[in-house]
Coordinates of C-alpha atoms in Angstrom, one line a residue:
X891 CA -7.5 16.5 99.4
X892 CA -10.3 17.8 101.3
X893 CA -12.6 15.5 102.2
X894 CA -16.2 15.5 104.2
X895 CA -16.9 11.9 105.3
X896 CA -20.6 11.0 106.7
X897 CA -20.7 8.1 109.6
X898 CA -24.5 6.6 109.5
X899 CA -25.7 5.0 112.8
X900 CA -24.3 1.2 112.9
X901 CA -26.8 -1.4 111.5
X902 CA -28.1 -4.3 113.4
X903 CA -27.4 -2.7 117.2
X904 CA -29.0 -4.3 120.3
X905 CA -31.3 -1.8 122.2
X906 CA -34.3 -1.8 124.2
X907 CA -37.7 -2.9 122.8
X908 CA -41.0 -3.7 124.3
X909 CA -42.8 -7.2 125.1
X910 CA -45.7 -8.2 124.9
X911 CA -47.3 -11.7 126.3
X912 CA -49.3 -14.2 123.7
X913 CA -52.0 -14.1 126.8
X914 CA -54.8 -16.6 125.6
X915 CA -54.1 -15.9 121.3
X916 CA -55.4 -19.2 119.8
X917 CA -52.9 -21.1 117.9
X918 CA -53.1 -19.9 114.5
X919 CA -52.8 -16.6 116.0
X920 CA -49.9 -17.7 117.5
X921 CA -48.2 -19.3 114.3
X922 CA -49.5 -16.0 112.1
X923 CA -47.7 -13.7 114.7
X924 CA -44.5 -16.1 114.4
X925 CA -44.6 -16.3 110.7
X926 CA -45.1 -12.4 110.0
X927 CA -42.3 -11.8 112.8
X928 CA -39.4 -13.9 111.4
X929 CA -40.6 -12.6 107.6
X930 CA -39.8 -9.4 109.1
X931 CA -36.6 -10.2 110.8
X932 CA -35.5 -11.8 107.4
X933 CA -36.1 -8.7 105.5
X934 CA -34.4 -6.7 108.5
X935 CA -31.0 -9.0 108.2
X936 CA -31.4 -8.9 104.3
X937 CA -31.3 -5.1 104.4
X938 CA -28.9 -5.0 107.5
X939 CA -26.5 -6.6 105.2
X940 CA -26.8 -5.1 101.8
X941 CA -26.2 -1.9 104.0
X942 CA -22.9 -3.0 105.3
X943 CA -21.6 -3.9 102.5
X944 CA -22.8 -1.5 99.8
X945 CA -19.8 -0.5 97.1
X946 CA -19.6 1.7 94.2
X947 CA -16.8 1.5 92.1
X948 CA -16.4 4.3 89.7
X949 CA -14.2 3.7 86.4
X950 CA -13.5 7.2 84.5
X951 CA -11.8 7.0 81.0
X952 CA -10.3 10.4 80.3
X953 CA -10.2 9.9 76.1
X954 CA -9.5 13.9 75.5
X955 CA -6.1 15.7 74.8
X956 CA -5.3 16.7 78.3
X957 CA -3.9 15.6 81.4
X958 CA -6.4 15.9 84.9
X959 CA -5.4 16.6 88.0
X960 CA -7.5 16.0 90.7
X961 CA -9.7 19.0 92.4
X962 CA -12.2 20.0 95.1
X963 CA -14.0 17.0 96.2
X964 CA -16.3 15.4 99.0
X965 CA -17.7 11.6 99.7
X966 CA -19.5 9.7 102.3
X967 CA -18.1 6.5 104.1
X968 CA -14.6 5.6 104.4
X969 CA -11.5 7.3 103.2
X970 CA -11.1 6.5 99.4
X971 CA -8.1 6.4 97.0
X972 CA -9.0 9.2 94.2
X973 CA -6.7 9.5 91.7
X974 CA -4.3 12.5 91.8
X975 CA -3.8 12.7 87.9
X976 CA -5.7 11.0 85.2
X977 CA -3.3 11.7 81.8
X978 CA -5.5 11.7 78.6
X979 CA -5.9 8.2 77.2
X980 CA -5.9 6.7 80.4
X981 CA -8.5 4.9 83.0
X982 CA -8.6 5.6 86.7
X983 CA -10.7 3.6 88.7
X984 CA -11.9 3.6 92.4
X985 CA -14.0 2.1 95.0
X986 CA -15.9 3.9 97.5
X987 CA -17.2 2.1 100.7
X988 CA -20.7 3.5 102.2
X989 CA -19.1 2.3 105.9
X990 CA -22.6 1.4 107.5
X991 CA -23.9 4.7 105.8
X992 CA -27.8 3.3 106.0
X993 CA -28.0 6.5 102.9
X994 CA -25.7 4.6 100.6
X995 CA -22.9 6.6 98.5
X996 CA -22.7 10.0 97.2
X997 CA -20.4 12.4 96.6
X998 CA -18.6 14.6 94.6
X999 CA -15.4 14.9 92.4
X1000 CA -14.1 17.5 90.2
X1001 CA -10.3 17.2 88.1
X1002 CA -9.0 20.2 86.9
X1003 CA -8.2 20.5 83.1
X1004 CA -4.7 20.7 82.0
X1005 CA -4.2 24.3 80.7
X1006 CA -7.8 25.4 81.1
X1007 CA -9.5 27.2 83.4
X1008 CA -12.4 25.2 84.3
X1009 CA -13.2 21.7 85.3
X1010 CA -14.8 18.7 84.6
X1011 CA -17.1 17.3 87.8
X1012 CA -19.0 14.3 88.4
X1013 CA -21.5 13.6 91.1
X1014 CA -23.5 10.3 92.5
X1015 CA -25.9 9.1 95.2
X1016 CA -26.4 5.4 95.5
X1017 CA -28.9 4.8 98.2
X1018 CA -29.2 0.9 99.5
X1019 CA -32.6 1.0 98.1
X1020 CA -33.8 2.7 94.9
X1021 CA -31.9 3.6 92.0
X1022 CA -28.4 5.9 91.6
X1023 CA -28.7 9.1 90.5
X1024 CA -25.8 10.8 88.5
X1025 CA -24.9 14.1 87.1
X1026 CA -22.0 14.9 84.7
X1027 CA -20.6 18.7 83.6
X1028 CA -17.7 19.3 81.0
X1029 CA -16.7 22.8 80.3
X1030 CA -17.1 24.0 76.5
X1031 CA -15.3 22.5 74.2
X1032 CA -15.5 19.4 75.8
X1033 CA -18.2 16.2 76.7
X1034 CA -18.8 13.3 79.5
X1035 CA -20.7 10.9 79.3
X1036 CA -22.1 7.9 81.7
X1037 CA -23.1 4.2 81.5
X1038 CA -23.9 1.9 84.4
X1039 CA -24.4 2.5 87.5
X1040 CA -27.1 0.5 88.7
X1041 CA -27.8 -2.3 91.1
X1042 CA -25.9 -4.2 94.0
X1043 CA -22.2 -2.7 94.3
X1044 CA -22.3 -0.9 90.8
X1045 CA -20.2 0.1 89.1
X1046 CA -20.6 3.5 86.8
X1047 CA -18.0 4.7 83.7
X1048 CA -17.6 8.2 83.3
X1049 CA -16.7 8.8 79.9
X1050 CA -14.5 12.7 79.1
X1051 CA -13.7 13.3 75.8
X1052 CA -12.8 16.6 73.3
X1053 CA -16.3 17.6 71.4
X1054 CA -14.5 17.0 67.9
X1055 CA -12.8 13.9 66.7
X1056 CA -9.3 15.7 66.6
X1057 CA -9.8 17.5 69.5
X1058 CA -8.7 20.7 67.8
X1059 CA -11.7 22.8 69.4
X1060 CA -14.2 22.9 66.4
X1061 CA -17.0 20.6 66.3
X1062 CA -17.3 18.2 63.6
X1063 CA -21.4 19.3 62.8
X1064 CA -19.6 23.3 61.8
X1065 CA -17.0 21.8 59.9
X1066 CA -19.5 19.2 57.9
X1067 CA -21.9 22.6 58.2
X1068 CA -20.2 26.0 58.8
X1069 CA -21.9 27.7 61.9
X1070 CA -23.3 31.1 62.3
X1071 CA -22.1 32.8 65.0
X1072 CA -23.2 35.9 66.8
X1073 CA -19.8 38.1 67.4
X1074 CA -19.4 39.3 70.8
X1075 CA -19.4 43.0 69.7
X1076 CA -23.4 42.6 68.8
X1077 CA -22.4 43.7 65.5
X1078 CA -25.6 43.1 63.0
X1079 CA -25.5 41.4 59.8
X1080 CA -27.7 40.4 56.9
X1081 CA -30.0 37.4 56.4
X1082 CA -30.6 35.0 56.1
X1083 CA -29.8 34.5 60.3
X1084 CA -30.1 38.7 60.8
X1085 CA -27.4 39.3 63.6
X1086 CA -25.6 36.0 63.1
X1087 CA -22.1 35.9 61.1
X1088 CA -21.7 32.2 58.9
X1089 CA -18.6 31.0 58.9
X1090 CA -17.9 28.5 56.2
X1091 CA -15.6 26.1 57.3
X1092 CA -16.3 23.6 54.4
X1093 CA -15.3 26.0 51.8
X1094 CA -12.3 26.8 53.8
X1095 CA -10.9 23.3 53.9
X1096 CA -12.0 22.0 57.4
X1097 CA -12.2 18.2 57.7
X1098 CA -13.2 15.6 60.5
X1099 CA -10.4 13.0 60.2
X1100 CA -8.0 15.7 60.6
X1101 CA -6.9 19.1 62.8
X1102 CA -7.5 22.3 61.7
X1103 CA -6.0 25.6 62.8
X1104 CA -7.3 28.5 61.5
X1105 CA -5.6 31.9 61.8
X1106 CA -6.4 35.5 60.3
X1107 CA -3.5 37.4 59.3
X1108 CA -4.0 41.3 59.1
X1109 CA -1.3 43.0 58.0
X1110 CA 0.1 46.8 58.7
X1111 CA 1.4 48.8 55.7
X1112 CA 2.2 52.0 54.6
X1113 CA 3.3 54.2 51.0
X1114 CA 7.0 52.7 51.4
X1115 CA 6.7 48.9 52.4
X1116 CA 4.0 46.3 53.3
X1117 CA 4.0 44.1 56.8
X1118 CA 2.1 41.3 54.8
X1119 CA 3.7 38.4 55.2
X1120 CA 5.3 36.8 51.3
X1121 CA 3.2 33.8 50.4
X1122 CA 6.3 31.8 50.4
X1123 CA 6.9 32.5 53.5
X1124 CA 2.7 31.0 54.6
X1125 CA 3.6 28.2 52.2
X1126 CA 6.6 27.3 54.3
X1127 CA 4.9 27.1 57.5
X1128 CA 1.7 25.3 55.9
X1129 CA 3.8 22.6 54.5
X1130 CA 5.2 22.1 57.9
X1131 CA 2.2 22.0 60.0
X1132 CA 0.9 19.2 56.9
X1133 CA 3.7 17.0 57.2
X1134 CA 3.9 17.1 60.7
X1135 CA 4.2 13.7 62.9
X1136 CA 1.3 15.0 65.3
X1137 CA -1.3 12.6 65.4
X1138 CA -2.7 13.1 69.2
X1139 CA -6.2 12.1 69.6
X1140 CA -6.3 12.2 65.6
X1141 CA -6.8 9.2 63.0
X1142 CA -4.0 10.7 60.5
X1143 CA -0.9 12.3 61.1
X1144 CA -0.3 16.0 60.0
X1145 CA -2.1 19.4 60.9
X1146 CA -4.0 21.6 58.2
X1147 CA -2.9 24.8 58.7
X1148 CA -5.0 27.7 57.3
X1149 CA -3.9 31.4 56.9
X1150 CA -6.3 33.9 55.7
X1151 CA -4.0 36.7 54.5
X1152 CA -6.2 38.7 52.4
X1153 CA -8.4 38.0 49.7
X1154 CA -5.4 37.5 47.0
X1155 CA -3.7 35.1 49.4
X1156 CA -3.5 31.6 49.0
X1157 CA -5.6 29.3 50.7
X1158 CA -5.2 25.7 49.4
X1159 CA -0.9 25.7 48.3
X1160 CA -2.1 22.4 46.3
X1161 CA -4.5 24.3 43.7
X1162 CA -3.1 27.7 44.4
X1163 CA -7.4 28.8 44.9
X1164 CA -7.3 32.0 46.9
X1165 CA -9.2 33.2 49.7
X1166 CA -11.2 35.5 47.7
X1167 CA -14.7 36.2 49.3
X1168 CA -14.4 34.2 52.4
X1169 CA -11.5 36.3 53.5
X1170 CA -11.9 38.7 56.3
X1171 CA -8.0 39.7 56.9
X1172 CA -7.7 43.5 56.1
X1173 CA -4.8 46.0 55.1
X1174 CA -4.0 48.1 58.8
X1175 CA -2.6 51.6 59.2
X1176 CA 1.5 51.4 60.2
X1177 CA 2.0 52.4 63.5
X1178 CA 5.6 53.1 64.1
X1179 CA 4.6 51.1 67.8
X1180 CA 2.1 48.9 68.5
X1181 CA 1.3 48.6 72.6
X1182 CA 3.0 49.2 75.5
X1183 CA 5.1 47.4 78.2
X1184 CA 5.2 47.8 82.2
X1185 CA 8.0 46.2 83.7
X1186 CA 8.8 44.2 80.7
X1187 CA 5.5 42.6 80.5
X1188 CA 3.8 43.3 77.1
X1189 CA 0.2 44.9 77.4
X1190 CA -1.9 44.0 74.6
X1191 CA -4.5 46.8 74.6
X1192 CA -3.5 48.7 71.8
X1193 CA -3.9 45.4 70.1
X1194 CA -7.6 44.5 71.3
X1195 CA -8.3 48.0 70.1
X1196 CA -7.4 46.6 66.4
X1197 CA -9.0 43.5 66.9
X1198 CA -12.5 44.8 68.4
X1199 CA -12.7 47.9 65.8
X1200 CA -16.2 48.0 64.2
X1201 CA -15.4 45.3 61.2
X1202 CA -12.3 44.0 62.7
X1203 CA -11.5 40.3 63.5
X1204 CA -14.1 40.3 66.6
X1205 CA -16.8 41.4 64.3
X1206 CA -15.9 38.3 61.7
X1207 CA -17.8 35.7 64.6
X1208 CA -14.2 33.6 64.0
X1209 CA -12.9 34.0 67.3
X1210 CA -14.3 30.7 68.4
X1211 CA -12.2 28.9 65.1
X1212 CA -9.4 31.2 64.7
X1213 CA -6.5 32.6 66.1
X1214 CA -6.2 36.4 65.5
X1215 CA -2.7 37.5 64.6
X1216 CA -1.1 40.8 63.3
X1217 CA 2.2 41.4 61.2
X1218 CA 3.6 44.8 62.5
X1219 CA 6.5 47.4 62.5
X1220 CA 7.6 47.2 66.2
X1221 CA 6.0 46.7 69.8
X1222 CA 6.8 48.9 72.2
X1223 CA 9.0 52.1 71.6
X1224 CA 12.7 50.8 72.3
X1225 CA 12.2 47.2 71.6
X1226 CA 13.3 45.6 68.7
X1227 CA 11.9 42.0 69.1
X1228 CA 10.5 40.1 66.4
X1229 CA 6.9 39.2 67.7
X1230 CA 4.7 37.9 71.0
X1231 CA 2.1 36.0 71.8
X1232 CA 0.9 33.9 75.1
X1233 CA 1.2 30.4 76.1
X1234 CA -1.1 29.1 75.3
X1235 CA -3.6 31.6 73.6
X1236 CA -5.3 32.6 70.2
X1237 CA -4.0 36.1 69.8
X1238 CA -0.1 36.9 68.7
X1239 CA 2.1 39.4 66.9
X1240 CA 4.6 39.3 64.4
X1241 CA 6.7 42.5 64.4
X1242 CA 9.8 42.5 62.1
X1243 CA 10.5 46.6 61.6
X1244 CA 13.8 46.1 62.7
X1245 CA 15.0 43.3 60.5
X1246 CA 15.9 43.0 56.8
X1247 CA 14.2 45.3 54.9
X1248 CA 11.8 46.2 57.7
X1249 CA 10.0 43.5 56.9
X1250 CA 12.1 40.1 57.1
X1251 CA 13.2 38.3 54.7
X1252 CA 10.9 35.0 53.9
X1253 CA 13.1 32.6 56.0
X1254 CA 12.5 35.4 58.8
X1255 CA 8.8 36.1 58.4
X1256 CA 8.0 31.9 58.5
X1257 CA 10.4 30.9 61.1
X1258 CA 8.8 33.7 63.3
X1259 CA 5.2 33.5 62.3
X1260 CA 5.5 29.2 63.4
X1261 CA 7.7 30.6 66.5
X1262 CA 4.9 32.7 67.6
X1263 CA 1.8 30.4 67.0
X1264 CA 3.9 28.1 68.6
X1265 CA 3.7 30.0 71.8
X1266 CA -0.4 30.0 71.7
X1267 CA 0.3 26.5 71.1
X1268 CA 1.6 25.7 74.2
X1269 CA 5.1 25.8 73.3
X1270 CA 7.9 27.8 75.4
X1271 CA 11.7 28.8 73.9
X1272 CA 12.1 25.5 75.4
X1273 CA 9.1 23.3 74.5
X1274 CA 8.0 22.9 78.0
X1275 CA 10.1 25.7 80.0
X1276 CA 12.4 28.9 79.1
X1277 CA 15.3 27.8 78.6
X1278 CA 17.0 29.2 75.4
X1279 CA 19.6 28.1 72.9
X1280 CA 19.7 24.2 73.9
X1281 CA 22.3 22.9 70.9
X1282 CA 19.8 19.6 70.4
X1283 CA 16.1 21.2 70.8
X1284 CA 15.8 21.8 66.7
X1285 CA 13.0 24.1 67.0
X1286 CA 11.7 27.1 65.7
X1287 CA 10.8 27.8 68.9
X1288 CA 14.5 27.9 69.9
X1289 CA 16.6 31.3 69.5
X1290 CA 19.1 29.5 67.8
X1291 CA 16.8 27.9 64.8
X1292 CA 14.0 30.4 64.9
X1293 CA 14.9 31.8 61.0
X1294 CA 15.4 28.3 59.7
X1295 CA 17.1 24.6 60.8
X1296 CA 20.2 24.0 58.0
X1297 CA 20.8 20.2 56.7
X1298 CA 23.5 19.9 54.6
X1299 CA 23.0 22.8 51.6
X1300 CA 19.2 23.2 52.5
X1301 CA 19.0 26.3 54.8
X1302 CA 15.8 28.1 56.4
X1303 CA 13.7 24.4 57.5
X1304 CA 10.9 25.5 59.6
X1305 CA 10.0 22.7 61.9
X1306 CA 9.4 22.3 65.3
X1307 CA 10.8 19.3 67.4
X1308 CA 10.1 15.6 67.1
X1309 CA 12.0 14.1 69.6
X1310 CA 12.6 14.4 73.2
X1311 CA 16.4 14.4 73.8
X1312 CA 18.5 15.5 76.6
X1313 CA 22.3 17.1 77.0
X1314 CA 24.0 17.0 80.3
X1315 CA 26.5 19.9 80.0
X1316 CA 28.3 18.1 83.0
X1317 CA 29.5 15.0 80.5
X1318 CA 29.4 15.9 77.1
X1319 CA 30.7 13.4 74.7
X1320 CA 32.7 14.8 71.8
X1321 CA 32.5 12.1 69.6
X1322 CA 28.8 11.4 69.3
X1323 CA 26.5 14.1 67.6
X1324 CA 23.0 14.9 68.6
X1325 CA 20.5 13.0 66.6
X1326 CA 17.1 14.5 65.0
X1327 CA 14.9 13.3 62.5
X1328 CA 15.9 15.6 59.8
X1329 CA 19.4 15.3 60.6
X1330 CA 19.6 18.8 61.5
X1331 CA 22.9 20.7 62.0
X1332 CA 23.8 21.4 65.1
X1333 CA 24.8 25.0 67.0
X1334 CA 26.6 25.4 70.4
X1335 CA 28.0 28.3 72.3
X1336 CA 32.3 29.2 71.6
X1337 CA 33.0 32.2 73.7
X1338 CA 36.6 32.8 71.7
X1339 CA 34.2 32.7 68.4
X1340 CA 34.7 36.0 66.8
X1341 CA 34.3 37.3 70.4
X1342 CA 32.0 34.7 71.3
X1343 CA 28.9 33.2 69.4
X1344 CA 27.0 30.1 68.1
X1345 CA 28.7 28.0 66.0
X1346 CA 26.8 26.2 63.5
X1347 CA 28.4 22.5 63.6
X1348 CA 27.6 20.5 60.0
X1349 CA 25.9 17.0 61.0
X1350 CA 27.9 15.5 58.9
X1351 CA 31.0 16.8 60.9
X1352 CA 29.5 13.3 63.5
X1353 CA 30.8 15.0 66.3
X1354 CA 30.8 18.1 68.3
X1355 CA 33.9 20.2 69.6
X1356 CA 31.9 21.6 72.5
X1357 CA 34.4 23.2 75.0
X1358 CA 35.6 24.5 72.0
X1359 CA 39.6 23.7 72.1
X1360 CA 40.0 22.9 68.2
X1361 CA 40.1 18.9 69.7
X1362 CA 38.0 16.5 69.7
X1363 CA 38.6 14.7 73.3
X1364 CA 38.5 11.0 74.1
X1365 CA 36.4 11.7 77.4
X1366 CA 33.7 13.5 78.5
X1367 CA 33.9 17.4 78.4
X1368 CA 32.2 20.0 80.9
X1369 CA 30.8 23.5 79.1
X1370 CA 28.5 26.0 79.1
X1371 CA 26.8 25.2 75.8
X1372 CA 23.7 27.3 75.9
X1373 CA 25.6 30.7 77.8
X1374 CA 23.1 30.7 80.3
X1375 CA 25.9 30.6 83.1
X1376 CA 25.1 27.6 84.3
X1377 CA 26.3 24.0 83.4
X1378 CA 22.8 21.6 83.8
X1379 CA 21.3 19.0 82.1
X1380 CA 19.5 20.4 79.0
X1381 CA 15.9 18.7 78.6
X1382 CA 14.6 18.2 75.5
X1383 CA 11.1 18.1 74.4
X1384 CA 8.9 16.8 71.7
X1385 CA 7.0 19.8 70.2
X1386 CA 4.6 18.1 68.2
X1387 CA 3.8 15.4 70.3
X1388 CA 2.5 18.0 72.7
X1389 CA 0.9 20.8 71.1
X1390 CA -2.6 22.0 72.2
X1391 CA -5.0 23.3 69.6
X1392 CA -8.0 24.3 71.6
X1393 CA -6.2 27.2 72.9
X1394 CA -7.8 30.8 74.1
X1395 CA -10.7 31.4 72.1
X1396 CA -10.4 28.5 70.0
X1397 CA -13.5 25.8 71.3
X1398 CA -15.3 28.6 73.6
X1399 CA -19.2 28.5 72.1
X1400 CA -19.0 32.3 71.5
X1401 CA -16.3 35.3 70.7
X1402 CA -14.7 37.1 72.9
X1403 CA -12.8 40.4 73.2
X1404 CA -11.1 39.5 76.2
X1405 CA -7.6 41.1 76.5
X1406 CA -4.5 38.4 77.0
X1407 CA -2.8 38.7 80.1
X1408 CA 0.2 41.0 79.8
X1409 CA 3.6 38.8 78.3
X1410 CA 6.6 38.6 78.8
X1411 CA 8.4 40.5 76.4
X1412 CA 11.9 38.6 75.9
X1413 CA 11.3 37.8 71.9
X1414 CA 14.6 37.2 69.5
X1415 CA 16.1 40.8 68.8
X1416 CA 18.4 41.1 65.4
X1417 CA 21.5 41.3 68.1
X1418 CA 20.4 38.1 69.2
X1419 CA 20.1 36.5 65.9
X1420 CA 23.3 38.0 64.9
X1421 CA 25.2 35.7 67.3
X1422 CA 23.7 32.8 65.3
X1423 CA 26.6 32.0 62.5
X1424 CA 26.2 30.7 59.1
X1425 CA 27.1 27.4 58.8
X1426 CA 30.9 27.5 57.9
X1427 CA 32.1 24.9 55.1
X1428 CA 35.6 26.3 54.2
X1429 CA 39.0 26.4 57.0
X1430 CA 41.3 28.6 58.0
X1431 CA 43.8 30.0 56.0
X1432 CA 47.3 29.4 57.6
X1433 CA 50.3 31.7 56.5
X1434 CA 54.0 31.7 57.8
X1435 CA 55.9 34.7 58.5
X1436 CA 59.8 34.1 58.3
X1437 CA 62.2 36.5 60.0
X1438 CA 65.1 36.6 59.4
X1439 CA 64.7 36.8 55.2
X1440 CA 66.5 34.0 54.0
X1441 CA 69.6 35.2 51.4
X1442 CA 69.3 34.8 47.8
X1443 CA 70.3 31.0 48.2
X1444 CA 67.3 30.6 50.4
X1445 CA 69.8 30.0 53.2
X1446 CA 69.7 31.6 56.3
X1447 CA 72.8 32.3 59.2
X1448 CA 71.3 32.9 62.2
X1449 CA 68.2 31.6 64.3
X1450 CA 65.4 32.2 62.7
X1451 CA 61.7 33.0 64.5
X1452 CA 58.7 31.9 62.1
X1453 CA 55.4 33.6 63.0
X1454 CA 52.1 32.0 62.4
X1455 CA 49.0 33.8 61.5
X1456 CA 45.6 32.2 60.9
X1457 CA 42.4 33.7 59.5
X1458 CA 38.4 31.8 59.0
X1459 CA 36.1 34.3 57.5
X1460 CA 32.8 32.7 59.4
X1461 CA 33.2 30.9 63.1
X1462 CA 36.7 31.7 63.5
X1463 CA 39.8 30.3 64.8
X1464 CA 39.8 27.5 67.3
X1465 CA 43.4 26.2 67.4
X1466 CA 46.9 26.4 65.0
X1467 CA 49.3 23.8 65.9
X1468 CA 52.7 23.0 64.4
X1469 CA 55.1 19.8 64.5
X1470 CA 59.1 20.9 63.9
X1471 CA 61.7 18.3 62.7
X1472 CA 59.3 15.7 63.4
X1473 CA 58.3 16.1 66.6
X1474 CA 54.8 16.1 68.1
X1475 CA 52.0 18.2 67.1
X1476 CA 52.0 21.4 69.6
X1477 CA 49.4 24.3 70.0
X1478 CA 50.6 27.3 68.5
X1479 CA 50.8 30.3 71.2
X1480 CA 53.7 32.7 69.9
X1481 CA 56.1 33.0 67.6
X1482 CA 58.7 29.4 66.8
X1483 CA 62.2 29.5 66.9
X1484 CA 64.4 27.5 65.0
X1485 CA 68.0 27.4 65.4
X1486 CA 71.0 25.0 64.6
X1487 CA 72.8 24.3 61.2
X1488 CA 70.8 21.8 58.8
X1489 CA 67.9 22.0 57.7
X1490 CA 64.4 22.4 59.1
X1491 CA 61.3 21.2 58.5
X1492 CA 58.1 23.0 59.8
X1493 CA 54.7 21.9 59.4
X1494 CA 51.3 23.8 60.7
X1495 CA 47.7 24.3 60.3
X1496 CA 44.5 25.5 62.1
X1497 CA 41.1 24.1 62.7
X1498 CA 37.9 26.8 63.0
X1499 CA 35.5 26.4 65.0
X1500 CA 33.3 24.6 63.1
X1501 CA 35.6 21.4 62.8
X1502 CA 37.0 22.3 59.0
X1503 CA 40.6 21.2 59.4
X1504 CA 43.4 23.0 57.2
X1505 CA 45.4 21.0 55.0
X1506 CA 48.9 20.7 56.2
X1507 CA 51.1 23.1 54.8
X1508 CA 55.2 22.8 55.3
X1509 CA 58.1 25.5 55.4
X1510 CA 62.0 24.6 55.3
X1511 CA 64.2 26.1 56.5
X1512 CA 67.9 25.7 56.0
X1513 CA 70.5 27.1 58.1
X1514 CA 74.3 27.7 57.4
X1515 CA 77.0 29.1 59.8

């Protein structure tokens, strides 16, 4: 904290003074002089007392959706305990003491806004005598107001808030009336407002009391295929946002997601009304690769060239309101990743050219679109961190679930995480199952599963074989369940509760042609997706081979060797075990030798990595000497 303190001279100190004698003044003159001196002395004493005890109380109410941290500040007087942090929805109060400075209280305090390059700032000048003056400033997308602050030992309230009811960056007046915007590229438009572009938000379905997120989705196409996202994929994401528990700074739950994917695309899935003439989305010429990378960082120049084309996204004037997305073929050459987006930001790319049919399935399209939009809205692959493949983090932001979550027979569900649940890899209870609001099935790493894969275990199992040994242990086990080479506590994250809707250009007062910063290119690839096994509901099949073969009567006349062979089509065999002649169950490792005259009963069974248990099978071996 950089603090400048100004100390005035002590009030009420004694010093030399000229003295005079009353001489031959009359009694009346002496009396008048005495009264005047007493009055002045009283006034001076009162002023001195007021100056010495003057306090200013500042109360800062953060009604926005962003946490604030203390920025540069300066003030006079005694040291003050300024708040280092004011969380969203919280109020901070601090006292400022002039400590004898005859000028009173004056100073400035600023606060950094989470995920914003700008600050909010308050200043005050509260003199001992006279009215106090205050100033306050807030960047675009926010407002700050003041009340109180006058009188002796005043209290002043500063209230920091969003510029819209739901903190989505779109002012309420825009939602009610639409808005004329001057595009950043200077493109001209026709009357009634030459040079301006009208964005008809009411006709697009914007609402004041529910947050709105708008996306313009352009798509590449050629004679062989189109990267336009399927209506079913868009609807899946729109429904996920509408049905979400999001209620941050909002009087309702859920988010209205509006996706302009062309004039014929659906604007309102309840009525099937299309965007029609309200649409600005357009097809783009197919490019095998969009952009380049330098040292693993994607460069957005090629994307920005399309964005700023005459008649393109920037020309629409939508940048203060819409995210801009391109559904492309692939990113830079040699990279088959599914897309990319800055965190946070307002630009994104879906690139499924290396996936199913060069355009992706509905599940791949929906999951990837929501995943990249999630990056824009402040989410990483592990929620608030880039630790991927956390089994208990049920979100399309997670590679394990990007192409959809499963629950029972329902697959391809798109959702963001709804709870903050941790998983300690050094103490894993195999007899419990990580809970989720959607009762979703869990995936975890098994190194022996088809060479190593993420196995899908149904929630109905109610338990998880974390160490993949085919048993459910009584005591906690230790295992690297996300295959990152470490055994740590994997933290959870409530995605919906932490979304930021005013991001990138959204909420700024004018359109922007800025290039997004270089972005780490580490998105899901087909090889990553191949590690995620589908739900396995069928148990393994184990067969027994007996040698030598019995005679025609089914009898053996020597020791017998039994070989067990187990196969599983999906998750792989975790354990095969046997029990001979009533002894305890043993793990099968190699051929079993059966010897000794008499009837022998061999029981055997297998379990796969998804915990599907095969019914016990039996082989009877009769040895006669």
